[in-house]
Short mmCIF file of C-alpha atoms in Angstrom, two decimals:
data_model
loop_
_atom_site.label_atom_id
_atom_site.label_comp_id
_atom_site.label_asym_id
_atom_site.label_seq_id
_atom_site.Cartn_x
_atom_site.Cartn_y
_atom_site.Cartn_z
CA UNK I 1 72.51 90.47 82.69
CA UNK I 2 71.40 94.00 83.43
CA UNK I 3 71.41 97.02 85.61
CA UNK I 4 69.09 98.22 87.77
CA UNK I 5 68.71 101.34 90.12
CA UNK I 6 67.40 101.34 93.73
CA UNK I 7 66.31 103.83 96.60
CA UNK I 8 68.26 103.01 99.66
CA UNK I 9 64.88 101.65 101.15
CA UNK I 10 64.26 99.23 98.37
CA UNK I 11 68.23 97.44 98.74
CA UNK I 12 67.72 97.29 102.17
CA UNK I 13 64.23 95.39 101.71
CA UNK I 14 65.71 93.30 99.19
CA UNK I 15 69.10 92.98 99.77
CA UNK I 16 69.38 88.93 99.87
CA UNK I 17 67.76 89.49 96.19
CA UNK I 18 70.04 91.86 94.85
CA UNK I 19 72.92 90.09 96.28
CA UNK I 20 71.61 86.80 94.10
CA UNK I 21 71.70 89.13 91.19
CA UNK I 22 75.07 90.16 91.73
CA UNK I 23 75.77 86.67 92.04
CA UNK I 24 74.13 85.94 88.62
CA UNK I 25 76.41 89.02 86.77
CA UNK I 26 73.77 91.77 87.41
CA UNK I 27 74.78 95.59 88.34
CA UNK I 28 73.00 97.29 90.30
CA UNK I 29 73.25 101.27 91.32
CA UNK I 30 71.74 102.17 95.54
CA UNK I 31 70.32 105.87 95.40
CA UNK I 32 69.29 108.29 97.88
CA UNK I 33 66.94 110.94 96.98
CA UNK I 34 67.49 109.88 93.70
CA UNK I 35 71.16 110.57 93.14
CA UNK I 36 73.77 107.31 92.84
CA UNK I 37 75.50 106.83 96.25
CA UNK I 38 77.06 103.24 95.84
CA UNK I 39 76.96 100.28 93.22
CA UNK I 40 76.49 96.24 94.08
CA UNK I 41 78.32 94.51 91.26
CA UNK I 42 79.58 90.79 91.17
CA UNK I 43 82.68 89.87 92.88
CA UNK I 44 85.84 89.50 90.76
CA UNK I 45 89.28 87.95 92.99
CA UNK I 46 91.90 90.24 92.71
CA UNK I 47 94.08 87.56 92.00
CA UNK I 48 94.10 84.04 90.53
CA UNK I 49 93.80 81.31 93.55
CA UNK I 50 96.92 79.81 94.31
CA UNK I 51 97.30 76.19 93.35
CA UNK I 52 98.90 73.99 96.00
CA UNK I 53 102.01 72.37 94.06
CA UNK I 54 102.69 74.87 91.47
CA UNK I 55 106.17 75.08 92.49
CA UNK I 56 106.52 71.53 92.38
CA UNK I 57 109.48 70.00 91.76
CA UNK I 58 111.58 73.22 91.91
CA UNK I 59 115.08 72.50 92.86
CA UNK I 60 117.31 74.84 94.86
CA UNK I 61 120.71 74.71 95.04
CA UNK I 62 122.43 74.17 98.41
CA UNK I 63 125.03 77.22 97.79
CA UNK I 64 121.99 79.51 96.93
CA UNK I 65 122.50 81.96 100.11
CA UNK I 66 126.32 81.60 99.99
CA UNK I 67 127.57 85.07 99.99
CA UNK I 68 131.42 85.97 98.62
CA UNK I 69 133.43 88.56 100.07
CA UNK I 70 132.95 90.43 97.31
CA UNK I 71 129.22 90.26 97.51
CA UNK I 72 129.07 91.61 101.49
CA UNK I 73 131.57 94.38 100.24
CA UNK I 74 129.01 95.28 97.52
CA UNK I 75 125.96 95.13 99.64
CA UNK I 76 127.32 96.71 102.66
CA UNK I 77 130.02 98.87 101.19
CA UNK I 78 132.60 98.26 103.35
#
């Protein structure tokens, strides 16, 4: 895995390529009259992808929004 610098030209000519490179781990730096403008690097998710049944069997209990008067006095301050 490497990285490689192109005119503006060039990454438009080849852009399918460079995209495979990125793909592959590749960096690559776009110029315009040679000074760095922008940078085509692989994509990394921001996040972890969410697994359908991770909350499984979580149990909650049928009192869990039950508010005392105590509790609407506190929150509202009345």
């Amino acid at each position: 895995m490497g990285s490689a610098e192109f005119n503006i030209y060039a990454a438009k000519s080849q852009f399918s390529r460079l995209v495979a490179r990125a793909e592959q781990g590749d960096r690559m730096t776009i110029t315009r009259n040679g000074k760095p403008v922008a940078r085509l690097v692989p994509y990394v998710p921001d996040h972890p992808a969410r697994r359908p049944g991770a909350w499984a069997g979580l149990e909650v209990p049928d009192d869990f929004d039950a508010l005392t008067e105590q509790d609407l006095q506190d929150w509202y301050g009345e």
